[in-house]
Coordinates of C-alpha atoms in Angstrom, one line a residue:
Chain G
M1 CA -31.3 -3.0 7.1
E2 CA -29.9 -1.9 10.7
E3 CA -30.2 -5.4 11.8
K4 CA -27.3 -6.6 9.6
W5 CA -24.9 -4.4 11.3
L6 CA -24.6 -6.5 14.3
E7 CA -24.4 -10.2 14.7
A8 CA -24.4 -12.3 17.9
S9 CA -25.7 -15.8 18.3
D10 CA -26.3 -15.9 22.0
I11 CA -28.1 -12.4 22.5
N12 CA -31.6 -10.9 21.3
V13 CA -29.7 -8.6 18.3
E14 CA -33.1 -6.8 17.9
E15 CA -33.4 -6.0 21.9
I16 CA -29.8 -4.5 21.5
M17 CA -30.5 -2.6 18.2
K18 CA -33.4 -1.0 19.7
K19 CA -31.5 -0.1 23.0
I20 CA -28.9 1.6 20.5
R21 CA -31.2 3.2 18.9
E22 CA -33.0 4.9 21.9
R23 CA -29.7 5.6 23.2
V24 CA -28.6 7.4 20.0
E25 CA -31.8 9.4 19.9
D26 CA -31.9 10.1 23.5
K27 CA -28.1 11.9 22.7
K28 CA -29.4 13.5 20.1
K29 CA -32.5 14.7 22.1
K30 CA -30.8 16.2 24.8
G31 CA -28.2 17.9 22.1
I32 CA -25.3 16.4 23.3
Y33 CA -24.8 14.2 20.3
K34 CA -24.4 15.8 16.9
E35 CA -24.2 13.6 13.7
E36 CA -21.9 16.0 11.8
E37 CA -19.8 15.6 15.0
I38 CA -19.4 11.8 14.9
K39 CA -19.0 12.1 10.9
D40 CA -16.0 14.6 11.3
I41 CA -14.1 12.4 13.8
E42 CA -15.1 9.0 11.4
N43 CA -13.9 11.0 8.1
V44 CA -10.6 12.6 9.4
E45 CA -8.4 12.3 6.8
L46 CA -4.6 11.0 7.6
F47 CA -1.3 12.6 6.4
P48 CA 1.3 9.9 6.6
L49 CA 4.4 11.6 7.1
P50 CA 6.5 11.2 3.9
D51 CA 8.9 8.3 3.2
I52 CA 12.5 9.2 3.0
L53 CA 12.6 6.4 0.3
D54 CA 10.4 8.8 -1.7
V55 CA 13.3 11.3 -1.8
P56 CA 15.8 10.1 -4.7
V57 CA 19.4 11.1 -5.4
V58 CA 19.8 11.3 -8.8
Y59 CA 23.2 13.1 -8.6
S60 CA 26.1 11.2 -7.5
P61 CA 29.3 12.7 -5.5
E62 CA 31.5 11.7 -8.6
D63 CA 29.2 14.2 -10.9
L64 CA 29.9 16.9 -8.3
E65 CA 33.6 16.4 -8.5
R66 CA 33.5 16.5 -12.4
G67 CA 31.6 19.9 -11.6
F68 CA 34.4 21.2 -9.8
E69 CA 36.8 20.9 -12.0
K70 CA 34.9 22.2 -14.9
I71 CA 34.4 25.2 -12.8
K72 CA 38.2 25.7 -12.1
E73 CA 38.6 25.5 -16.0
L74 CA 36.1 28.5 -16.5
S75 CA 37.6 30.7 -14.2
N76 CA 41.0 30.8 -16.5
V77 CA 38.8 31.2 -19.6
K78 CA 38.0 34.7 -21.5
L79 CA 35.5 35.7 -23.7
I80 CA 36.9 36.4 -27.6
E81 CA 35.3 39.5 -28.8
L82 CA 34.9 41.0 -32.4
E83 CA 37.6 43.5 -33.2
K84 CA 35.4 46.9 -33.0
P85 CA 36.6 49.8 -35.1
P86 CA 37.8 52.9 -33.3
Q87 CA 35.4 55.5 -32.6
S88 CA 36.1 59.6 -32.3
K89 CA 33.9 62.2 -30.1
L90 CA 33.0 64.0 -33.1
K91 CA 31.6 60.9 -34.8
I92 CA 29.6 60.0 -32.2
K93 CA 28.0 63.7 -31.8
I94 CA 27.2 63.3 -35.4
R95 CA 25.8 59.8 -35.0
N96 CA 23.6 61.1 -32.1
F97 CA 22.5 64.0 -34.2
M98 CA 21.4 61.8 -37.1
I99 CA 19.8 59.6 -34.9
K100 CA 17.6 62.4 -33.8
I101 CA 16.9 63.3 -37.3
R102 CA 15.9 59.9 -38.1
N103 CA 13.5 59.6 -35.6
K104 CA 12.0 62.7 -36.2
I105 CA 11.4 61.7 -40.0
F106 CA 10.8 57.9 -39.0
P107 CA 7.3 58.1 -40.6
L108 CA 9.0 58.7 -44.1
L109 CA 11.9 56.3 -43.3
N110 CA 9.3 53.7 -43.0
F111 CA 7.5 54.5 -46.3
I112 CA 10.8 54.8 -48.0
S113 CA 12.2 51.4 -46.6
F114 CA 9.1 49.8 -47.6
F115 CA 10.8 49.8 -50.9
T116 CA 14.2 48.9 -49.8
L117 CA 13.2 45.9 -47.9
S118 CA 15.6 43.4 -49.7
E119 CA 18.7 45.6 -48.7
L120 CA 17.3 45.5 -45.0
Y121 CA 17.2 41.6 -45.1
A122 CA 20.8 41.8 -46.8
S123 CA 22.0 43.8 -43.8
V124 CA 20.1 41.0 -41.2
D125 CA 21.9 38.4 -43.0
L126 CA 25.2 40.1 -42.5
N127 CA 24.7 40.4 -38.8
K128 CA 23.6 36.9 -38.5
E129 CA 26.8 35.8 -39.9
K130 CA 28.9 38.4 -37.7
I131 CA 26.7 36.2 -34.5
N132 CA 27.8 33.1 -36.0
I133 CA 31.4 33.9 -36.2
L134 CA 30.9 35.2 -32.6
V135 CA 29.4 32.2 -31.4
D136 CA 32.0 29.6 -33.0
K137 CA 35.1 31.7 -31.7
N138 CA 33.3 31.4 -27.9
S139 CA 32.0 27.9 -28.5
E140 CA 34.3 26.6 -25.8
V141 CA 33.5 29.2 -23.2
L142 CA 29.8 28.7 -24.0
N143 CA 29.9 25.2 -23.4
L144 CA 31.8 26.0 -20.1
Y145 CA 29.0 28.1 -19.1
K146 CA 26.5 25.0 -19.9
E147 CA 28.5 23.1 -17.7
H148 CA 28.0 25.7 -15.0
L149 CA 24.3 25.6 -15.3
K150 CA 24.3 22.0 -14.9
I151 CA 26.6 22.2 -11.8
L152 CA 24.3 24.9 -10.5
H153 CA 21.4 22.7 -10.9
N154 CA 23.1 19.9 -9.3
Y155 CA 23.8 22.0 -6.4
I156 CA 20.2 23.0 -5.8
H157 CA 18.7 19.6 -6.4
H158 CA 21.0 18.4 -3.8
I159 CA 20.2 21.0 -0.9
T160 CA 16.3 20.3 -1.9
T161 CA 16.9 16.9 -1.3
E162 CA 18.9 17.0 1.9
I163 CA 16.5 19.9 3.3
T164 CA 13.4 17.3 2.4
K165 CA 15.4 14.5 4.2
L166 CA 16.4 16.6 7.0
K167 CA 12.9 17.8 7.4
I168 CA 11.5 14.3 7.1
E169 CA 13.9 12.9 9.7
N170 CA 13.0 15.7 12.0
D171 CA 9.3 14.5 11.8
E172 CA 10.3 11.1 12.6
L173 CA 12.4 12.3 15.4
K174 CA 9.3 14.1 16.9
V175 CA 7.4 11.1 17.0
R176 CA 10.4 9.2 18.4
L177 CA 10.2 11.6 21.0
K178 CA 6.6 11.3 21.9
E179 CA 7.3 7.7 22.0
I180 CA 9.8 8.1 24.6
E181 CA 7.8 10.9 26.9
N182 CA 5.1 8.4 27.0
K183 CA 7.7 5.7 27.7
L184 CA 8.9 8.0 30.3
G185 CA 5.6 8.8 31.8
F186 CA 4.4 5.1 32.3
L187 CA 7.9 4.5 33.9
E188 CA 7.3 7.1 36.1
D189 CA 3.8 5.7 37.2
R190 CA 5.3 2.5 37.8
E191 CA 8.0 3.7 39.7
R192 CA 5.5 5.5 42.2
T193 CA 3.3 2.3 42.2
L194 CA 6.3 0.3 43.2
E195 CA 7.4 2.8 45.7
K196 CA 3.9 3.2 47.2
E197 CA 3.8 -0.7 47.4
T198 CA 7.1 -1.0 49.2
I199 CA 6.5 1.8 51.8
E200 CA 2.9 -0.2 52.5
K201 CA 4.8 -3.4 53.2
E202 CA 7.3 -1.8 55.5
Chain K
M1 CA 6.1 -43.9 9.4
K2 CA 7.4 -40.3 10.8
V3 CA 6.0 -37.0 10.7
H4 CA 8.8 -34.3 10.9
Q5 CA 8.0 -30.5 10.9
I6 CA 10.4 -27.8 9.2
V7 CA 10.3 -24.0 10.4
T8 CA 12.2 -20.9 9.7
S9 CA 12.8 -20.2 13.6
L10 CA 11.6 -21.9 16.9
T11 CA 11.4 -19.0 19.0
Y12 CA 9.9 -18.8 22.3
G13 CA 6.7 -17.8 23.0
D14 CA 5.5 -16.8 19.2
A15 CA 2.1 -18.8 17.9
I16 CA 3.6 -20.3 15.1
S17 CA 6.5 -21.7 17.6
N18 CA 3.7 -22.9 20.0
E19 CA 1.7 -24.3 17.3
T20 CA 5.1 -26.1 16.1
L21 CA 5.9 -27.5 19.4
A22 CA 2.3 -28.6 20.2
I23 CA 2.1 -31.0 16.7
K24 CA 5.0 -32.4 18.0
K25 CA 3.6 -33.3 21.3
F26 CA 0.5 -34.4 19.5
L27 CA 2.3 -36.9 17.3
N28 CA 4.8 -38.2 19.9
E29 CA 1.3 -38.8 22.3
E30 CA 0.0 -41.2 19.4
G31 CA 3.4 -42.9 18.9
I32 CA 4.4 -41.5 15.8
E33 CA 8.2 -40.3 15.9
S34 CA 8.6 -36.5 15.0
E35 CA 11.6 -34.0 15.0
I36 CA 11.5 -30.2 14.3
Y37 CA 14.2 -28.6 11.9
G38 CA 14.9 -25.1 11.3
Y39 CA 17.3 -22.6 10.3
Y40 CA 17.5 -20.9 13.8
H41 CA 16.3 -21.3 17.5
H42 CA 15.7 -19.8 21.0
P43 CA 18.4 -21.7 23.2
K44 CA 15.8 -22.3 25.7
L45 CA 14.3 -24.7 23.0
S46 CA 17.8 -26.5 21.9
K47 CA 16.3 -30.0 22.9
Y48 CA 13.7 -30.0 20.6
F49 CA 15.6 -28.3 17.5
N50 CA 17.8 -30.0 14.8
H51 CA 19.6 -27.9 12.1
Y52 CA 17.9 -28.0 8.8
S53 CA 21.2 -29.0 6.7
S54 CA 20.9 -32.4 8.6
F55 CA 17.3 -33.2 7.1
L56 CA 17.9 -34.4 3.7
S57 CA 20.1 -37.4 4.6
Q58 CA 17.4 -39.1 6.4
S59 CA 14.5 -38.0 3.8
S60 CA 12.3 -40.7 3.1
K61 CA 9.4 -40.9 0.6
D62 CA 7.1 -43.1 3.2
D63 CA 7.3 -40.3 5.9
I64 CA 5.6 -37.1 6.0
L65 CA 6.7 -33.4 6.3
I66 CA 5.0 -30.4 7.7
F67 CA 6.2 -26.9 6.7
H68 CA 5.0 -23.9 8.3
F69 CA 5.2 -21.2 5.4
S70 CA 6.8 -17.9 6.0
I71 CA 8.1 -15.2 3.5
G72 CA 11.8 -15.5 2.4
S73 CA 12.6 -18.7 4.0
P74 CA 16.2 -20.5 3.7
V75 CA 14.4 -23.8 4.7
S76 CA 12.3 -23.8 1.6
K77 CA 14.5 -25.5 -0.6
T78 CA 14.9 -28.5 1.7
Y79 CA 11.4 -28.6 1.7
F80 CA 11.4 -28.6 -2.2
Q81 CA 13.9 -31.2 -2.4
A82 CA 12.8 -33.7 0.5
K83 CA 11.1 -37.0 -0.7
E84 CA 8.4 -37.1 1.9
K85 CA 4.7 -36.7 1.3
K86 CA 4.4 -32.7 2.4
I87 CA 2.2 -30.8 4.1
M88 CA 2.2 -26.8 4.0
I89 CA 0.8 -24.7 7.0
Y90 CA -0.5 -21.0 5.7
H91 CA -0.7 -18.4 8.2
N92 CA -1.4 -15.9 5.9
I93 CA 0.4 -12.7 4.7
T94 CA -0.9 -9.3 5.0
P95 CA -1.9 -7.8 1.5
Y96 CA 0.6 -5.5 0.7
K97 CA -1.7 -2.4 -0.1
F98 CA -1.9 -2.0 3.8
F99 CA 2.1 -0.8 3.8
E100 CA 2.1 1.0 0.9
N101 CA 2.0 4.4 2.7
Y102 CA 3.9 3.3 5.6
H103 CA 6.3 0.9 5.4
R104 CA 7.6 0.5 1.9
I105 CA 10.1 -2.5 2.5
L106 CA 7.5 -4.5 4.5
A107 CA 4.8 -3.8 1.0
K108 CA 7.6 -5.3 -1.0
E109 CA 8.4 -8.3 1.0
C110 CA 4.4 -9.1 1.3
Y111 CA 4.1 -8.8 -2.3
K112 CA 7.1 -10.9 -2.9
G113 CA 5.8 -13.3 -0.5
R114 CA 2.3 -14.0 -2.3
L115 CA 4.4 -14.5 -5.6
E116 CA 6.6 -16.8 -3.4
L117 CA 3.8 -18.6 -2.2
E118 CA 3.1 -19.8 -5.9
K119 CA 5.9 -22.0 -6.1
F120 CA 4.5 -24.2 -3.3
V121 CA 1.6 -24.8 -5.4
N122 CA 3.1 -28.1 -7.3
K123 CA 5.4 -29.1 -4.5
T124 CA 2.7 -29.7 -1.8
D125 CA 0.7 -32.8 -1.5
L126 CA -1.8 -30.7 1.5
G127 CA -2.1 -27.4 1.8
L128 CA -3.5 -26.2 5.4
G129 CA -4.8 -22.9 5.8
D130 CA -5.3 -22.1 10.0
S131 CA -8.8 -20.7 9.0
E132 CA -11.0 -21.3 6.0
Y133 CA -10.6 -17.9 5.1
N134 CA -6.4 -18.9 4.8
R135 CA -7.5 -22.2 3.0
L136 CA -9.5 -20.6 0.2
E137 CA -6.6 -18.5 -0.4
L138 CA -4.7 -21.4 -0.9
E139 CA -7.4 -22.8 -3.4
E140 CA -7.3 -19.5 -5.2
L141 CA -3.7 -20.0 -5.9
G142 CA -4.0 -23.3 -7.2
F143 CA -3.3 -25.5 -4.3
K144 CA -5.1 -29.3 -5.2
K145 CA -6.0 -30.2 -1.9
T146 CA -6.5 -28.2 1.0
G147 CA -7.8 -28.6 4.4
V148 CA -7.9 -26.2 7.8
L149 CA -5.9 -26.8 11.0
P150 CA -6.8 -24.2 13.7
I151 CA -3.9 -22.9 15.7
V152 CA -3.0 -24.9 18.6
M153 CA -4.1 -22.3 21.5
D154 CA -2.5 -22.5 24.7
F155 CA -4.7 -20.9 27.1
A156 CA -3.4 -22.5 30.3
K157 CA -0.6 -20.1 30.2
F158 CA -3.2 -17.1 31.2
D159 CA -4.2 -19.1 34.4
R160 CA -1.8 -16.9 36.6
D161 CA -2.3 -13.0 38.0
G162 CA 0.0 -11.1 35.9
S163 CA 2.0 -8.0 36.7
K164 CA 0.8 -6.5 39.8
I165 CA 2.4 -3.0 38.7
I166 CA -0.2 -2.8 35.7
K167 CA -3.1 -4.0 37.6
S168 CA -2.4 -1.0 40.3
L169 CA -1.7 1.1 37.4
Y170 CA -5.0 0.9 35.4
G171 CA -7.0 -1.5 37.5
D172 CA -9.0 1.4 38.8
D173 CA -12.6 2.6 38.3
K174 CA -12.1 3.2 34.5
F175 CA -13.8 1.5 31.8
N176 CA -10.9 -0.3 30.1
I177 CA -11.2 -1.0 26.4
L178 CA -8.3 -3.4 25.0
F179 CA -6.7 -4.1 21.9
V180 CA -3.9 -6.3 21.6
G181 CA -2.1 -6.4 18.7
R182 CA 1.0 -4.7 16.8
V183 CA 0.6 -1.1 15.8
I184 CA 0.2 -1.7 11.9
P185 CA -1.9 0.0 9.6
N186 CA -4.1 -3.3 8.6
K187 CA -5.1 -3.4 12.4
K188 CA -7.2 0.3 12.1
I189 CA -5.8 1.5 15.3
D190 CA -6.3 4.9 14.0
E191 CA -10.2 3.9 13.7
L192 CA -9.9 2.3 17.3
V193 CA -8.9 6.0 18.2
K194 CA -11.3 7.6 16.4
L195 CA -14.4 5.2 18.1
F196 CA -12.8 5.9 21.6
A197 CA -12.8 9.5 21.2
I198 CA -16.3 9.4 20.2
Y199 CA -17.5 7.2 23.1
Q200 CA -15.2 9.0 25.5
K201 CA -16.9 12.5 24.3
Y202 CA -20.7 11.1 23.9
Y203 CA -21.0 7.9 26.2
N204 CA -18.3 7.5 29.2
P205 CA -15.0 10.1 29.9
N206 CA -14.2 7.7 32.7
S207 CA -12.8 5.3 30.0
R208 CA -9.7 4.1 28.9
L209 CA -8.2 2.8 25.7
I210 CA -5.3 0.4 26.2
I211 CA -3.3 -0.7 23.0
A212 CA -0.9 -3.7 23.9
G213 CA 1.6 -4.3 21.2
E214 CA 4.6 -3.5 19.3
Y215 CA 5.0 0.1 17.3
R216 CA 8.5 0.0 16.6
G217 CA 9.4 0.1 12.7
F218 CA 5.9 1.9 11.9
E219 CA 6.8 5.7 13.3
R220 CA 5.0 6.9 10.3
Y221 CA 1.5 5.2 11.2
L222 CA 2.0 6.2 14.9
S223 CA 2.5 9.5 13.4
D224 CA -1.3 9.4 12.4
I225 CA -2.2 8.0 15.5
Y226 CA -1.0 10.7 17.6
Q227 CA -2.4 13.3 15.2
I228 CA -5.9 12.1 15.9
I229 CA -5.4 12.1 19.6
G230 CA -4.0 15.6 19.6
K231 CA -6.5 16.9 17.3
Y232 CA -9.4 15.5 19.6
Q233 CA -7.6 15.9 22.6
V234 CA -8.2 12.4 23.4
K235 CA -7.4 11.2 27.0
D236 CA -6.0 8.0 28.5
V237 CA -5.0 6.6 25.3
I238 CA -2.1 4.0 26.8
L239 CA 0.1 2.6 23.6
T240 CA 2.1 0.2 25.8
G241 CA 4.7 -1.0 22.9
H242 CA 6.5 -4.3 23.5
I243 CA 5.2 -5.8 26.7
S244 CA 6.1 -8.7 28.8
F245 CA 4.1 -11.6 29.0
N246 CA 3.4 -11.0 32.5
D247 CA 2.1 -7.7 31.7
L248 CA -0.1 -8.9 28.9
V249 CA -1.7 -11.1 31.5
A250 CA -2.4 -8.2 33.5
F251 CA -3.7 -6.5 30.8
Y252 CA -6.3 -9.0 30.1
K253 CA -7.0 -9.3 33.7
I254 CA -7.9 -5.6 34.1
A255 CA -9.8 -5.0 30.7
D256 CA -13.4 -4.6 30.4
L257 CA -14.1 -4.9 26.8
Y258 CA -11.8 -6.3 23.6
I259 CA -12.5 -4.4 20.4
S260 CA -11.1 -5.3 17.0
L261 CA -11.7 -3.0 14.2
S262 CA -8.8 -5.0 12.2
E263 CA -9.4 -5.3 8.4
H264 CA -7.1 -8.2 7.5
E265 CA -6.8 -11.2 10.2
G266 CA -5.7 -14.7 8.9
F267 CA -6.8 -16.0 12.4
G268 CA -6.9 -13.8 15.1
V269 CA -5.2 -15.2 18.8
P270 CA -6.1 -12.1 20.9
L271 CA -9.4 -12.8 19.8
L272 CA -9.7 -16.3 21.5
E273 CA -7.2 -14.9 24.3
A274 CA -9.9 -12.3 25.2
F275 CA -13.0 -14.9 25.1
Y276 CA -10.7 -17.2 27.6
N277 CA -10.0 -14.2 29.9
K278 CA -13.9 -13.8 29.9
I279 CA -13.8 -10.0 28.4
P280 CA -16.9 -9.5 26.0
V281 CA -15.2 -9.0 22.8
I282 CA -16.8 -6.9 19.6
G283 CA -14.9 -7.9 16.3
Y284 CA -15.3 -6.0 13.0
D285 CA -16.2 -8.6 10.4
A286 CA -13.1 -8.8 7.8
G287 CA -10.4 -11.6 7.2
A288 CA -11.1 -14.4 9.4
V289 CA -12.6 -12.7 12.5
K290 CA -15.9 -13.9 12.4
E291 CA -14.8 -17.5 11.7
T292 CA -12.2 -17.4 14.5
M293 CA -14.9 -16.0 16.9
N294 CA -16.8 -19.2 15.9
G295 CA -20.3 -17.6 17.2
G296 CA -18.9 -16.0 20.3
G297 CA -19.0 -12.1 21.2
I298 CA -20.2 -9.7 18.8
I299 CA -19.6 -9.2 15.3
I300 CA -20.1 -5.7 13.5
K301 CA -20.6 -5.4 9.7
E302 CA -20.1 -1.7 9.3
K303 CA -17.9 0.8 11.2
N304 CA -20.6 3.3 12.2
F305 CA -19.0 4.6 15.6
G306 CA -21.6 6.4 16.7
K307 CA -23.8 3.0 16.9
L308 CA -20.6 1.3 18.1
G309 CA -20.3 3.9 21.2
A310 CA -23.8 3.2 22.0
L311 CA -23.3 -0.6 22.1
M312 CA -20.1 -0.2 24.1
E313 CA -22.2 1.6 26.4
E314 CA -24.8 -1.2 26.5
I315 CA -22.4 -3.8 27.3
R316 CA -21.1 -1.6 30.1
T317 CA -24.4 -0.9 31.9
D318 CA -25.8 -4.2 31.2
N319 CA -24.0 -6.9 33.1
I320 CA -26.7 -9.9 31.7
L321 CA -26.2 -8.8 28.4
K322 CA -22.1 -8.9 29.3
D323 CA -22.8 -12.4 30.8
K324 CA -24.4 -13.6 28.1
I325 CA -22.1 -12.8 25.7
I326 CA -19.4 -14.1 28.0
M327 CA -21.4 -17.5 28.0
G328 CA -21.3 -17.4 24.3
Q329 CA -17.9 -16.8 24.1
N330 CA -17.2 -19.5 26.4
K331 CA -18.8 -22.1 24.2
A332 CA -17.3 -21.0 21.2
L333 CA -13.6 -21.8 22.6
E334 CA -14.7 -25.4 22.7
K335 CA -13.7 -25.9 18.7
Y336 CA -9.9 -24.9 20.0
S337 CA -9.8 -27.6 22.6
Y338 CA -6.5 -29.6 22.4
E339 CA -8.2 -32.7 21.7
N340 CA -10.5 -31.1 18.9
I341 CA -7.3 -29.8 16.9
K342 CA -5.3 -33.3 17.7
K343 CA -8.3 -34.9 16.1
I344 CA -8.1 -32.8 12.9
L345 CA -4.4 -32.8 12.5
L346 CA -4.3 -36.9 12.8
N347 CA -7.3 -36.9 10.2
H348 CA -5.1 -34.9 7.9
I349 CA -2.3 -37.1 8.3
N350 CA -4.3 -40.3 8.0
N351 CA -6.0 -38.8 4.6
L352 CA -2.4 -37.9 3.2
K353 CA -1.4 -41.1 4.2
E354 CA -3.6 -43.1 2.4
I355 CA -3.1 -41.0 -1.0

């Protein structure tokens, strides 16, 4: 099995393999060489920097421009409300008192309402109708709110995209900085060697 | 009969341009008229260069045209329209999967390059790979007639001293381990650093890893390499970036061992340069590495860094073993002699002439 690991035509492969085995065993015996540590380095996972091309830009600046105009429109519109009948203070007090009584006799009311369910449904339908009228009347405002939400989504998306791009650019710049550091180190060494040689010649 | 060549660019010092010039020289020596046409060129090579737009007007079916394939070349169209018998030389395209996580645009280019290559299948009379590995790729793509033409190696350019500064800086008593090539994912520089971390920790603290090659454009991969260096506190890892040829020669002169853990090589010029500079070479068996090493050096079949560290130490301490490896490498270089490659090229041309 091991012989297949290495191939060379002008040398004794078996002899070299034996020497390699001996070296490895020797290191293991002395406790210098741990198979786990080797495997750990061999199998270290790479985490490539994300690619800036992976960050798509879904919304165009034109979309944003349109969004600004919608927001301006929104600031000029007011919600239309259904007319409410005026209520006197005495009426409110009586109402609150009645609510307290109702709460006390609630189990009984439940029992009674079981036999008057149809009337309750009718009342729900009436409320539904009222709500629909309200929605119709405010459709323009609701549509503007929808637009508003879309614009907010746009902004959040743009901000996330830009922050992601900045992070990627930052990481890439760090690598370039490292490259420059290395080059600078190399050039300094080179300069020192040249200086030394020049002084020696003089 | 004339044998012309068409390339995308004829630049100074790169392997394809060197080969183009060498082929012209081979042909001229045999009395065959040969010109180089291309898209752009280095001013130093102006006397050898003709713009490709002037080629079609003198195209003749009695001649042969050699095209050096490169991705997205504007000269491909001229090659398709030419009346000559056609030879395409394929220097390989790195599989796109190596760049997926690091360079999306290059991954796309490599993917497109493979598709582009398919267009040449029916337009080419002879597809030449610079290794058997590349030839097999052409055959799999459907090229009917294929062959091998190894890269022409100009070893004479290493017969000089190289940069004195580099020698003073790194030519100390440290054991210098060298790798030459771009810092790109398929070259597995990250694994090389891991291996060195193990070697330095368990075998020889007085050692240095020199990675001589360009890394610009691959900052995201470089960041991974820095992560490993930082995590295991690996010292003396030198990432040179782009270097001059004079510096490269010096790095070869001070190197004690050359290691390649690359997982894709269409040929492997630096392996042979290391052979020529008498540096013992260890290469991982992937792509055309084994074929390029031609029986020289040591081939490893598995990346077991513990054992590999022991092998490196064995080479460092056993001079007889080192000499044997170098002797084997010198023998392996014979395949790449000027005369041998000239003979192979002329054979291909004569065979094509007879079709």
